[in-house]
Amino acid sequence: MPHFLNSADADFDARFAALLTMKREDAADVDDAVAAIIADVRERGDAAVCELTARFDRFDLTPDTIRLTGSEIAEAAAGVPDAERAALELAAARIRAYHERQMPRDESWTDGAGATLGWRWGPVDAAGLYVPGGLASYPSSVLMNAIPARVAGVGRLVMCVPTPDGVLNPLVLLAAQISGVTEICRIGGAQAIAAMAWGTESIAPVDKITGPGNAYVAAAKRRVFGRVGIDMIAGPSEILVIADADNDPDWIAVDLLSQAEHDESAQSILITDDAAFGRAVAEAVETRLVTLERRAIAGASWRDFGAVVVVRDLDEAAALSNRVAPEHLELAVADPDALAAKITHAGAIFLGAWTPEAVGDYVGGPNHVLPTARSARFSSGLSVLDFMKRTTLARMSPDALRAIGPAAVTLATSESLEAHGLSVQARLDRLNR
Amino acid sequence: MPHFLNSADADFDARFAALLTMKREDAADVDDAVAAIIADVRERGDAAVCELTARFDRFDLTPDTIRLTGSEIAEAAAGVPDAERAALELAAARIRAYHERQMPRDESWTDGAGATLGWRWGPVDAAGLYVPGGLASYPSSVLMNAIPARVAGVGRLVMCVPTPDGVLNPLVLLAAQISGVTEICRIGGAQAIAAMAWGTESIAPVDKITGPGNAYVAAAKRRVFGRVGIDMIAGPSEILVIADADNDPDWIAVDLLSQAEHDESAQSILITDDAAFGRAVAEAVETRLVTLERRAIAGASWRDFGAVVVVRDLDEAAALSNRVAPEHLELAVADPDALAAKITHAGAIFLGAWTPEAVGDYVGGPNHVLPTARSARFSSGLSVLDFMKRTTLARMSPDALRAIGPAAVTLATSESLEAHGLSVQARLDRLNR
């Protein structure tokens, strides 16, 4: 049974707060192990990577076989059935079209003082994309990470995917091929992150690393942050659905389950203004759970972290949702645009009953790499901006320096930074000669 | 004596690489101490903050006096001389005007399939600004952090500044007042970062923390990353000047010294296509060092990490500069725009001999919080975007779902995520009835 809350109950605030701070993940303390792995890869390069791969993935590599050859990739990709290839290509085209609109503008202008100011965006030279192996090896995640990088103009795009016992997922390779990945390495874990951040004999270092991963990967990304850029530290998935009574309870039930099936730590929350509808959805979830393939995982997530929250009205629903700052927010209500206008924090919003969140996981167009664990309060889903950086530009005319330079000298002096002031004053002296 | 390199020399590549990887900072390993401080503040709140402030800043606080009152701020700010107030106000107005142009656009469109897509930007609710105490307590940094936050629309802006022995810098308070800071707390170090990230009885938690600090502050920011957003982990300052022979060697010398005076770990590099000019600049540096107030710091920086690099031509200069990815780049050449077009990695570019970098530290308009330690390869200076986040929006019409939904079902099935597929299929079944 999920948690049932009603905003009219006396203990609601305490129970809702508990729902927000509920510890869903026991982050294993792997930091010391990860520090040792990174040091080993920095020190011994490929040799360390191959040894660690043999130990963790039970797979023997040499420096020559870390990287997949073009024919290995082509052969695997060629075996993918047509229907799946077509679906991946449709998804890729839609993701590309959406992200192309995110390209930022360069600007340049001259202001009243005669200063020409502006900025210019450019891509990172090389990006590294981590793709988990095993259960969570999703071709859709390859598209969602690689396509924004390529749209941004990144020239070199390295993908690391572990192949436990040597097993490769052909769909992952096809997704890499479709989205323009330039190198694929069959390594994973903290050793892959270390190799991409510091480089080895066979892998040149990258500038930015993105992509999901387990506790080792997350700890390694945190450690290499600063040496390279990273996207975010992703937590278990979440969905919040705000639905009025004018919905099919079964639709909302499968929407909740579509996050719950990801992970026992996932969290699915329904907020509704109709208690009977809330109960009907909970019943529909139980019905679906009887036959669902991943019922063990989805059932555990729903039982431990799922919730049905009954509120007085949709304004209250919006306010509660903003406290959650959900990764995914479905608005299955009569006027979803009006409700969306009241939402201040959410990774992605899915408007109306015809927009199940899963459409956004694959073919909607927006990115499915989104801020979890309430971090939509301060961060955004993956975008082309994550693979670009901005250089600011300034050019002073002599008149501009005459107009604003003296203020710089005053402030430099007040900060006891004499050379700062002198560098401006030397030029002002010339102008005043 | 700084390092003298000539790209025509046989050992140039090795020496230039050494210049890039030179360890300028002995990052003290304060991580365990910082972890303990953060745990203490989470556990005991204000009581821990007050005890730590007494210990580290030799200053007794109570929960009631952590936050400065309006009259304390007003009184200190009122004592600032008119010239300095006017200079701060000029700087604030120019910084505001520049950053207002950075406000991102919201977008919404309906594509050929009938999907309405887009995104929306919004500010974080609350931001925390760290301002170092003592020597590095710079009012200009208050402006550079606080103004972008306010332009972004952040409603609550908390500033933490330690006041060792109770000493406050009135200019810092005036800068906070001018730039719209809403709370000022006289605390510093890891305890201030912990208080802003987790909250205490007297300080509500914020969503994003920015601002420079010492090794403790940097380690604390790294640790709270994820709980809140952070800007970057700043290292010692750097300048790279590309100058041709048609420059006054003294101007370039003071420009190099304006970074060197920040910190013994700062790095100032001149790249020139004229060896005699390079020698003349080095001589001018020595002349200025005789009288410079901060000659001990600037001299140590220049001697240990400074460099004059002689190259064949400006194309080579641009290529070397891109390997450095400098925080600040001055282009004191005849055609700075042409040279700037060849620059791929730099935090900020200052074009032409009338644009000393120090103008950008105070009154230029662009932000002076910039990526150090080669991180301009993948990151940007502080901007309004650092205080905003983007929510993606998607709305499917029934026709859109009919067109693209089947591909989502195919991909969900291939990823063994049945409920994902069911959430789409349940709707498609209704459409096909």
Coordinates of N, CA and C in Angstrom, one line a residue, chain A residues 84 87-88 90 94 98 101-102 105 109 111 113 115 117-120 124-125 138-140 171 206-207 222 225-229 248 251 254-255 257-258 261-262 288 292-294 336-337 340 343-351 353-356 358-359 361-364 376-381 383 389-396 398 401 404 407-408 410-412 414-420 422-423 426-427 430-431, chain B residues 84 87-88 90 94 98 101-102 105 109 111 113 115 117-120 124-125 138-140 171 206-207 222 225-229 248 251 254-255 257-258 261-262 288 292-294 336-337 340 343-351 353-356 358-359 361-364 366 376-381 383 389-396 398 401 404 407-408 410-412 414-420 422-423 426-427 430-431:
Chain A
E84 N 13.0 -1.5 -34.7 CA 13.7 -0.8 -33.6 C 14.6 0.3 -34.2
A87 N 12.4 3.2 -35.0 CA 12.0 3.9 -33.8 C 13.1 4.8 -33.3
L88 N 14.4 4.2 -33.3 CA 15.5 5.0 -32.8 C 15.7 6.2 -33.7
L90 N 13.5 7.8 -35.6 CA 12.4 8.8 -35.3 C 12.8 9.6 -34.0
R94 N 13.7 13.7 -33.7 CA 12.9 14.6 -32.8 C 13.7 15.2 -31.8
Y98 N 14.5 19.3 -31.4 CA 14.2 20.1 -30.2 C 15.5 20.8 -29.8
R101 N 17.0 24.0 -31.4 CA 16.4 25.3 -31.0 C 17.0 25.9 -29.7
Q102 N 17.8 25.1 -29.0 CA 18.4 25.6 -27.8 C 19.7 26.3 -28.1
R105 N 22.5 32.4 -28.7 CA 23.0 33.4 -29.6 C 24.3 34.1 -29.1
W109 N 27.5 44.6 -28.7 CA 26.9 45.9 -28.8 C 27.9 46.9 -28.3
D111 N 28.0 50.4 -26.1 CA 27.1 51.2 -25.2 C 27.4 52.7 -25.2
A113 N 28.9 54.6 -23.3 CA 30.3 55.1 -22.9 C 31.3 54.8 -24.0
A115 N 32.0 51.6 -25.0 CA 32.6 50.2 -24.7 C 31.8 49.2 -25.6
L117 N 30.8 45.6 -26.0 CA 30.7 44.4 -25.1 C 30.0 43.3 -25.8
G118 N 30.1 42.1 -25.2 CA 29.3 41.0 -25.8 C 29.8 39.7 -25.3
W119 N 29.4 38.6 -25.9 CA 29.9 37.3 -25.6 C 29.7 36.4 -26.8
R120 N 30.4 35.2 -26.7 CA 30.4 34.3 -27.8 C 30.4 32.9 -27.2
V124 N 32.6 22.6 -26.3 CA 33.8 21.9 -25.8 C 34.5 21.1 -26.9
D125 N 35.8 20.9 -26.8 CA 36.4 20.1 -27.8 C 36.0 18.7 -27.8
Y138 N 20.5 1.7 -21.6 CA 19.4 2.2 -22.4 C 19.8 2.9 -23.6
P139 N 19.5 2.4 -24.8 CA 19.8 3.2 -26.1 C 19.2 4.6 -26.1
S140 N 18.1 4.8 -25.4 CA 17.5 6.1 -25.4 C 18.4 7.1 -24.7
L171 N 21.6 -2.4 -29.6 CA 20.8 -1.2 -29.7 C 21.6 0.0 -29.2
V206 N 38.9 14.0 -22.2 CA 37.8 14.8 -22.7 C 37.7 16.0 -21.7
D207 N 36.8 16.9 -22.1 CA 36.6 18.1 -21.3 C 35.3 18.1 -20.4
R222 N 32.0 13.0 -9.2 CA 32.2 14.1 -8.2 C 33.7 14.4 -8.0
F225 N 35.3 16.3 -11.0 CA 34.7 17.6 -11.3 C 35.7 18.7 -11.0
G226 N 35.9 19.6 -12.0 CA 36.9 20.6 -11.8 C 38.1 20.3 -12.8
R227 N 38.5 19.1 -12.9 CA 39.4 18.6 -13.9 C 38.7 18.6 -15.3
V228 N 37.4 18.1 -15.2 CA 36.5 18.2 -16.3 C 35.2 18.7 -15.8
G229 N 34.3 19.1 -16.7 CA 32.9 19.4 -16.3 C 32.1 18.1 -16.2
D248 N -9.0 8.6 -16.8 CA -9.1 7.2 -16.7 C -8.1 6.7 -15.6
W251 N -5.0 4.9 -16.8 CA -3.9 5.7 -17.5 C -3.0 6.2 -16.5
V254 N -0.8 3.4 -14.9 CA 0.4 3.0 -15.6 C 1.5 4.1 -15.7
D255 N 1.0 5.4 -15.7 CA 2.0 6.5 -15.6 C 2.8 6.4 -14.4
L257 N 3.3 3.8 -12.5 CA 4.2 2.6 -12.6 C 5.4 2.7 -13.6
S258 N 5.2 3.6 -14.5 CA 6.3 3.8 -15.5 C 7.6 4.3 -14.8
E261 N 8.8 1.3 -12.1 CA 9.4 0.1 -12.6 C 10.9 0.3 -12.8
H262 N 11.4 1.6 -12.8 CA 12.8 1.8 -13.0 C 13.7 1.2 -11.9
R288 N -2.8 -3.6 -12.2 CA -1.7 -3.6 -13.2 C -0.5 -4.4 -12.6
L292 N 2.4 -7.1 -14.3 CA 3.5 -6.3 -14.8 C 4.8 -7.2 -14.7
E293 N 5.6 -7.2 -15.8 CA 6.8 -7.9 -15.8 C 7.7 -7.5 -14.7
R294 N 7.9 -6.2 -14.5 CA 8.8 -5.7 -13.4 C 8.0 -5.5 -12.1
P336 N -4.4 22.4 -18.4 CA -3.0 22.1 -18.0 C -2.1 23.4 -18.1
D337 N -2.4 24.2 -19.1 CA -1.6 25.4 -19.3 C -1.7 26.4 -18.1
A340 N 0.1 24.8 -15.3 CA 1.6 24.9 -15.5 C 2.1 26.3 -15.1
I343 N 3.5 26.5 -11.7 CA 4.6 25.6 -11.3 C 5.9 26.4 -11.4
T344 N 6.6 26.4 -10.3 CA 7.9 27.1 -10.4 C 9.1 26.2 -10.4
H345 N 9.0 25.0 -10.0 CA 10.1 24.0 -10.0 C 9.7 22.7 -10.5
A346 N 10.3 22.3 -11.6 CA 10.0 20.9 -12.2 C 11.0 20.7 -13.3
G347 N 11.5 19.5 -13.4 CA 12.5 19.2 -14.5 C 11.8 19.3 -15.9
A348 N 10.7 18.6 -16.0 CA 9.9 18.5 -17.2 C 8.4 18.5 -16.9
I349 N 7.6 19.2 -17.7 CA 6.2 19.1 -17.5 C 5.5 18.5 -18.7
F350 N 4.6 17.6 -18.5 CA 3.8 16.9 -19.5 C 2.4 17.3 -19.4
L351 N 1.9 18.0 -20.4 CA 0.6 18.7 -20.3 C -0.5 17.9 -20.9
A353 N -3.8 14.9 -20.6 CA -3.9 13.4 -20.4 C -3.4 12.6 -21.6
W354 N -3.1 13.3 -22.8 CA -2.6 12.6 -23.9 C -1.1 12.6 -23.9
T355 N -0.5 13.1 -22.9 CA 1.0 13.2 -22.8 C 1.5 12.4 -21.7
P356 N 1.6 11.1 -21.8 CA 2.2 10.3 -20.8 C 3.7 10.6 -20.7
A358 N 6.1 8.7 -20.5 CA 7.0 7.8 -21.2 C 7.2 8.3 -22.6
V359 N 6.3 9.1 -23.2 CA 6.5 9.7 -24.5 C 7.8 10.6 -24.5
D361 N 10.3 10.1 -22.5 CA 11.5 9.3 -22.3 C 12.1 9.0 -23.6
Y362 N 11.3 8.9 -24.7 CA 11.8 8.4 -26.0 C 11.7 9.4 -27.1
V363 N 10.5 9.9 -27.4 CA 10.3 10.5 -28.7 C 9.7 11.9 -28.7
G364 N 9.5 12.4 -27.5 CA 8.9 13.8 -27.4 C 9.8 14.8 -28.0
A376 N 15.6 20.1 -9.1 CA 15.0 21.0 -10.1 C 14.8 22.4 -9.4
R377 N 15.0 22.5 -8.1 CA 15.0 23.9 -7.5 C 16.1 24.7 -8.1
F378 N 17.2 24.1 -8.5 CA 18.3 24.9 -8.9 C 19.0 24.4 -10.2
S379 N 18.5 23.3 -10.8 CA 19.2 22.9 -12.0 C 18.2 22.4 -13.1
S380 N 18.7 22.2 -14.3 CA 17.9 21.9 -15.4 C 18.3 20.6 -16.1
G381 N 17.4 20.1 -16.9 CA 17.7 19.0 -17.7 C 18.9 19.2 -18.6
S383 N 21.1 19.8 -21.8 CA 20.8 20.6 -23.0 C 22.1 20.9 -23.8
K389 N 30.4 26.6 -23.8 CA 30.8 27.6 -22.8 C 30.9 28.9 -23.5
R390 N 30.8 29.9 -22.7 CA 30.7 31.3 -23.2 C 31.9 32.1 -22.8
T391 N 32.4 32.8 -23.8 CA 33.6 33.7 -23.6 C 33.0 35.1 -23.6
T392 N 33.3 35.9 -22.6 CA 32.8 37.3 -22.6 C 33.8 38.2 -23.4
L393 N 33.4 39.2 -24.0 CA 34.2 40.1 -24.8 C 34.0 41.6 -24.3
A394 N 35.1 42.3 -24.3 CA 35.0 43.7 -23.9 C 36.1 44.5 -24.7
R395 N 35.8 45.6 -25.3 CA 36.7 46.4 -25.9 C 36.4 47.9 -25.6
M396 N 37.4 48.6 -25.0 CA 37.3 50.0 -24.6 C 37.8 50.8 -25.7
P398 N 39.4 54.7 -26.4 CA 40.0 55.7 -25.5 C 38.9 56.5 -24.7
L401 N 37.4 54.4 -21.9 CA 38.3 54.3 -20.8 C 38.4 55.6 -20.0
I404 N 35.0 55.6 -17.9 CA 34.7 54.7 -16.8 C 36.0 54.2 -16.1
A407 N 36.7 55.3 -12.2 CA 36.0 54.5 -11.2 C 36.7 53.2 -10.9
A408 N 37.3 52.6 -12.0 CA 38.0 51.4 -11.7 C 39.2 51.6 -10.8
T410 N 39.5 54.0 -8.6 CA 39.0 54.2 -7.2 C 38.7 52.9 -6.5
L411 N 38.1 52.0 -7.2 CA 37.8 50.7 -6.6 C 39.0 49.8 -6.3
A412 N 39.9 49.9 -7.3 CA 41.2 49.1 -7.1 C 41.9 49.6 -5.9
S414 N 40.6 51.1 -3.3 CA 39.9 50.7 -2.1 C 40.1 49.2 -1.8
E415 N 40.4 48.4 -2.7 CA 40.6 47.0 -2.5 C 42.1 46.7 -2.3
S416 N 43.0 47.8 -2.2 CA 44.4 47.7 -2.1 C 45.0 46.8 -3.2
L417 N 44.5 47.0 -4.4 CA 45.1 46.3 -5.5 C 45.7 47.3 -6.4
E418 N 46.9 47.7 -6.0 CA 47.6 48.9 -6.7 C 47.8 48.6 -8.2
A419 N 48.3 47.5 -8.5 CA 48.7 47.2 -9.9 C 47.4 47.2 -10.8
H420 N 46.3 46.8 -10.2 CA 45.0 46.9 -11.0 C 44.8 48.4 -11.4
L422 N 47.0 50.8 -11.4 CA 48.1 51.3 -12.3 C 47.8 51.0 -13.8
S423 N 47.3 49.8 -14.0 CA 47.1 49.3 -15.4 C 46.1 50.2 -16.1
A426 N 47.9 54.1 -16.1 CA 49.0 54.3 -17.1 C 48.3 54.8 -18.4
R427 N 47.2 54.2 -18.8 CA 46.5 54.5 -20.0 C 45.8 55.9 -19.9
R430 N 48.3 58.7 -20.4 CA 48.6 59.0 -21.8 C 47.5 59.8 -22.5
L431 N 46.2 59.5 -22.1 CA 45.1 60.2 -22.7 C 45.1 61.7 -22.2
Chain B
E84 N 34.0 56.6 -3.5 CA 33.9 55.2 -3.6 C 32.4 54.7 -3.8
A87 N 31.7 55.2 -7.4 CA 32.4 54.2 -8.3 C 31.7 52.9 -8.2
L88 N 31.2 52.5 -7.0 CA 30.4 51.3 -6.8 C 29.1 51.4 -7.6
L90 N 28.5 53.2 -10.3 CA 28.8 53.2 -11.7 C 29.0 51.7 -12.1
R94 N 26.7 49.3 -14.7 CA 27.2 48.7 -15.9 C 27.1 47.2 -15.8
Y98 N 24.8 44.9 -18.5 CA 25.4 43.8 -19.2 C 24.6 42.5 -19.0
R101 N 21.1 41.7 -20.5 CA 21.1 41.1 -21.8 C 21.2 39.6 -21.9
Q102 N 21.6 39.0 -20.7 CA 21.8 37.6 -20.7 C 20.5 36.8 -20.4
R105 N 15.4 33.4 -23.3 CA 14.1 33.4 -23.8 C 13.3 32.1 -23.5
W109 N 6.5 26.0 -29.4 CA 6.1 25.8 -30.8 C 5.4 24.5 -31.0
D111 N 5.0 21.3 -33.6 CA 5.7 20.8 -34.7 C 4.7 20.0 -35.7
A113 N 4.1 17.0 -36.2 CA 3.4 15.9 -35.7 C 2.2 16.3 -34.8
A115 N 2.8 18.0 -31.9 CA 3.3 18.1 -30.5 C 3.6 19.5 -30.2
L117 N 5.8 21.9 -28.0 CA 7.0 21.7 -27.3 C 7.6 23.0 -26.9
G118 N 8.4 23.1 -25.9 CA 9.1 24.3 -25.5 C 9.8 24.2 -24.2
W119 N 10.1 25.3 -23.7 CA 10.7 25.4 -22.3 C 10.5 26.8 -21.7
R120 N 10.7 26.8 -20.5 CA 10.5 28.0 -19.7 C 11.6 28.2 -18.7
V124 N 16.0 30.6 -9.3 CA 15.9 29.9 -8.0 C 15.2 30.7 -7.0
D125 N 14.7 30.1 -6.0 CA 14.0 30.9 -5.0 C 15.0 31.7 -4.1
Y138 N 36.4 41.6 -1.2 CA 36.3 42.6 -2.3 C 34.9 43.0 -2.5
P139 N 34.6 44.3 -2.4 CA 33.2 44.7 -2.7 C 32.8 44.5 -4.2
S140 N 33.8 44.5 -5.1 CA 33.5 44.2 -6.5 C 33.0 42.8 -6.7
L171 N 32.6 48.9 2.7 CA 32.4 48.8 1.3 C 31.7 47.5 0.9
V206 N 19.3 27.9 1.3 CA 19.2 28.4 0.0 C 19.2 27.3 -1.1
D207 N 19.1 27.6 -2.3 CA 19.1 26.6 -3.4 C 20.4 26.6 -4.2
R222 N 32.1 21.7 -2.6 CA 32.1 20.4 -3.3 C 31.2 19.4 -2.6
F225 N 27.4 20.1 -2.9 CA 27.0 20.1 -4.3 C 26.0 18.9 -4.5
G226 N 24.8 19.2 -5.0 CA 23.8 18.2 -5.1 C 22.6 18.5 -4.2
R227 N 23.0 18.8 -3.0 CA 22.0 19.4 -2.0 C 21.6 20.8 -2.5
V228 N 22.5 21.5 -2.9 CA 22.3 22.8 -3.5 C 23.2 22.9 -4.8
G229 N 22.9 23.9 -5.7 CA 23.8 24.1 -6.8 C 25.0 25.0 -6.3
D248 N 53.3 49.7 -25.5 CA 54.1 50.3 -24.5 C 54.4 49.1 -23.5
W251 N 52.7 49.3 -20.1 CA 51.3 48.9 -20.0 C 51.1 47.4 -19.8
V254 N 52.3 46.2 -16.2 CA 51.3 46.4 -15.1 C 50.1 45.5 -15.3
D255 N 49.7 45.2 -16.6 CA 48.6 44.2 -16.8 C 49.0 42.9 -16.2
L257 N 51.2 42.3 -13.9 CA 51.3 42.4 -12.4 C 49.9 42.5 -11.8
S258 N 48.9 43.0 -12.5 CA 47.6 43.1 -11.9 C 47.0 41.7 -11.6
E261 N 49.6 40.3 -8.5 CA 49.5 40.8 -7.2 C 48.3 40.2 -6.4
H262 N 47.5 39.4 -7.0 CA 46.4 38.7 -6.3 C 46.9 37.7 -5.3
R288 N 58.6 48.1 -12.2 CA 57.4 48.3 -11.4 C 57.4 47.6 -10.1
L292 N 56.1 48.6 -6.2 CA 54.7 48.1 -6.0 C 54.4 47.7 -4.6
E293 N 53.2 48.2 -4.1 CA 52.9 47.9 -2.7 C 52.9 46.4 -2.4
R294 N 52.3 45.6 -3.3 CA 52.2 44.2 -3.1 C 53.3 43.5 -3.8
P336 N 42.7 43.1 -33.0 CA 42.3 42.1 -32.0 C 41.1 41.3 -32.4
D337 N 40.2 41.8 -33.2 CA 39.0 41.0 -33.6 C 39.4 39.8 -34.4
A340 N 40.9 37.4 -32.0 CA 39.8 36.8 -31.2 C 39.1 35.7 -31.9
I343 N 40.4 32.3 -31.2 CA 40.4 31.8 -29.8 C 39.2 30.9 -29.6
T344 N 39.5 29.7 -29.1 CA 38.3 28.8 -28.8 C 38.1 28.7 -27.3
H345 N 39.1 28.9 -26.5 CA 38.9 28.7 -25.0 C 39.4 29.8 -24.2
A346 N 38.6 30.6 -23.6 CA 39.0 31.7 -22.7 C 37.8 32.1 -21.9
G347 N 38.0 32.5 -20.6 CA 36.9 33.0 -19.8 C 36.4 34.3 -20.3
A348 N 37.4 35.2 -20.5 CA 37.0 36.6 -20.9 C 38.1 37.1 -21.8
I349 N 37.7 37.8 -22.9 CA 38.7 38.4 -23.8 C 38.6 39.9 -23.7
F350 N 39.8 40.6 -23.6 CA 39.9 42.0 -23.5 C 40.6 42.4 -24.8
L351 N 39.9 43.2 -25.6 CA 40.4 43.5 -27.0 C 41.1 44.8 -27.1
A353 N 44.7 47.5 -26.9 CA 45.6 48.0 -25.9 C 44.9 49.0 -24.9
W354 N 43.7 49.5 -25.3 CA 42.9 50.4 -24.4 C 42.0 49.6 -23.4
T355 N 42.2 48.3 -23.4 CA 41.3 47.5 -22.5 C 42.1 46.7 -21.6
P356 N 42.7 47.3 -20.5 CA 43.4 46.5 -19.5 C 42.4 45.6 -18.8
A358 N 42.0 44.9 -15.8 CA 41.5 45.5 -14.6 C 40.2 46.3 -14.8
V359 N 40.0 46.8 -16.0 CA 38.7 47.5 -16.2 C 37.6 46.5 -16.1
D361 N 37.6 43.9 -14.2 CA 37.4 43.5 -12.8 C 36.4 44.3 -12.1
Y362 N 36.2 45.6 -12.6 CA 35.3 46.5 -11.9 C 34.2 47.0 -12.7
V363 N 34.4 47.7 -13.8 CA 33.4 48.5 -14.4 C 33.1 48.2 -15.9
G364 N 33.7 47.2 -16.4 CA 33.5 46.9 -17.8 C 32.0 46.5 -18.1
P366 N 30.9 42.9 -18.1 CA 30.9 41.4 -18.0 C 31.4 41.0 -16.6
A376 N 38.2 26.9 -18.5 CA 37.5 27.6 -19.6 C 37.3 26.6 -20.8
R377 N 38.0 25.5 -20.8 CA 37.7 24.4 -21.8 C 36.3 24.0 -21.8
F378 N 35.7 24.0 -20.6 CA 34.3 23.5 -20.5 C 33.3 24.3 -19.7
S379 N 33.8 25.4 -19.1 CA 32.8 26.2 -18.3 C 33.0 27.7 -18.6
S380 N 32.0 28.5 -18.1 CA 31.9 29.9 -18.4 C 31.9 30.7 -17.1
G381 N 32.1 32.0 -17.3 CA 32.0 32.9 -16.2 C 30.6 32.9 -15.6
S383 N 26.9 34.0 -14.7 CA 25.9 34.8 -15.5 C 24.6 34.6 -14.8
K389 N 16.9 28.2 -13.8 CA 16.8 26.8 -14.3 C 15.6 26.7 -15.3
R390 N 15.7 25.7 -16.1 CA 14.8 25.6 -17.3 C 13.9 24.4 -17.1
T391 N 12.6 24.6 -17.3 CA 11.7 23.5 -17.3 C 11.2 23.2 -18.7
T392 N 11.4 21.9 -19.1 CA 10.9 21.6 -20.5 C 9.4 21.3 -20.5
L393 N 8.8 21.6 -21.6 CA 7.3 21.5 -21.7 C 7.0 20.6 -22.9
A394 N 6.0 19.7 -22.8 CA 5.6 18.9 -23.9 C 4.1 18.7 -23.8
R395 N 3.4 18.8 -24.9 CA 1.9 18.5 -24.9 C 1.6 17.8 -26.2
M396 N 1.1 16.6 -26.1 CA 0.8 15.8 -27.3 C -0.7 16.0 -27.6
P398 N -4.0 14.2 -29.5 CA -4.2 12.7 -29.9 C -3.5 12.4 -31.2
L401 N 0.2 11.8 -30.6 CA 0.4 10.5 -30.0 C 0.3 9.4 -30.9
I404 N 3.6 9.4 -33.1 CA 4.9 9.1 -32.6 C 4.9 8.1 -31.4
A407 N 6.4 4.4 -31.8 CA 7.9 4.3 -31.7 C 8.3 4.2 -30.2
A408 N 7.6 5.0 -29.4 CA 7.9 5.0 -27.9 C 7.6 3.6 -27.4
T410 N 7.8 0.7 -29.0 CA 8.8 -0.1 -29.5 C 10.1 0.0 -28.7
L411 N 10.5 1.2 -28.4 CA 11.7 1.4 -27.7 C 11.6 1.0 -26.2
A412 N 10.4 1.2 -25.6 CA 10.2 0.8 -24.2 C 10.3 -0.8 -24.2
S414 N 12.0 -2.7 -26.2 CA 13.4 -3.1 -26.3 C 14.2 -2.8 -25.1
E415 N 13.8 -1.9 -24.3 CA 14.5 -1.6 -23.0 C 13.9 -2.4 -21.8
S416 N 12.9 -3.3 -22.1 CA 12.3 -4.1 -21.1 C 11.6 -3.2 -20.0
L417 N 11.1 -2.1 -20.5 CA 10.3 -1.2 -19.5 C 8.9 -1.3 -19.9
E418 N 8.2 -2.3 -19.5 CA 6.8 -2.6 -20.0 C 5.8 -1.5 -19.6
A419 N 5.9 -1.0 -18.4 CA 4.9 0.0 -18.0 C 5.1 1.3 -18.8
H420 N 6.4 1.6 -19.2 CA 6.5 2.7 -20.1 C 5.7 2.5 -21.3
L422 N 3.2 0.5 -21.8 CA 1.7 0.4 -21.5 C 1.1 1.8 -21.3
S423 N 1.9 2.7 -20.8 CA 1.3 4.1 -20.5 C 1.0 4.8 -21.9
A426 N -2.0 2.3 -23.7 CA -3.4 2.4 -23.2 C -4.1 3.6 -23.9
R427 N -3.4 4.6 -24.2 CA -4.0 5.8 -24.9 C -4.2 5.5 -26.4
R430 N -7.3 3.5 -26.9 CA -8.5 4.4 -26.9 C -8.7 5.0 -28.3
L431 N -7.6 5.5 -28.8 CA -7.7 6.2 -30.1 C -8.1 5.3 -31.2

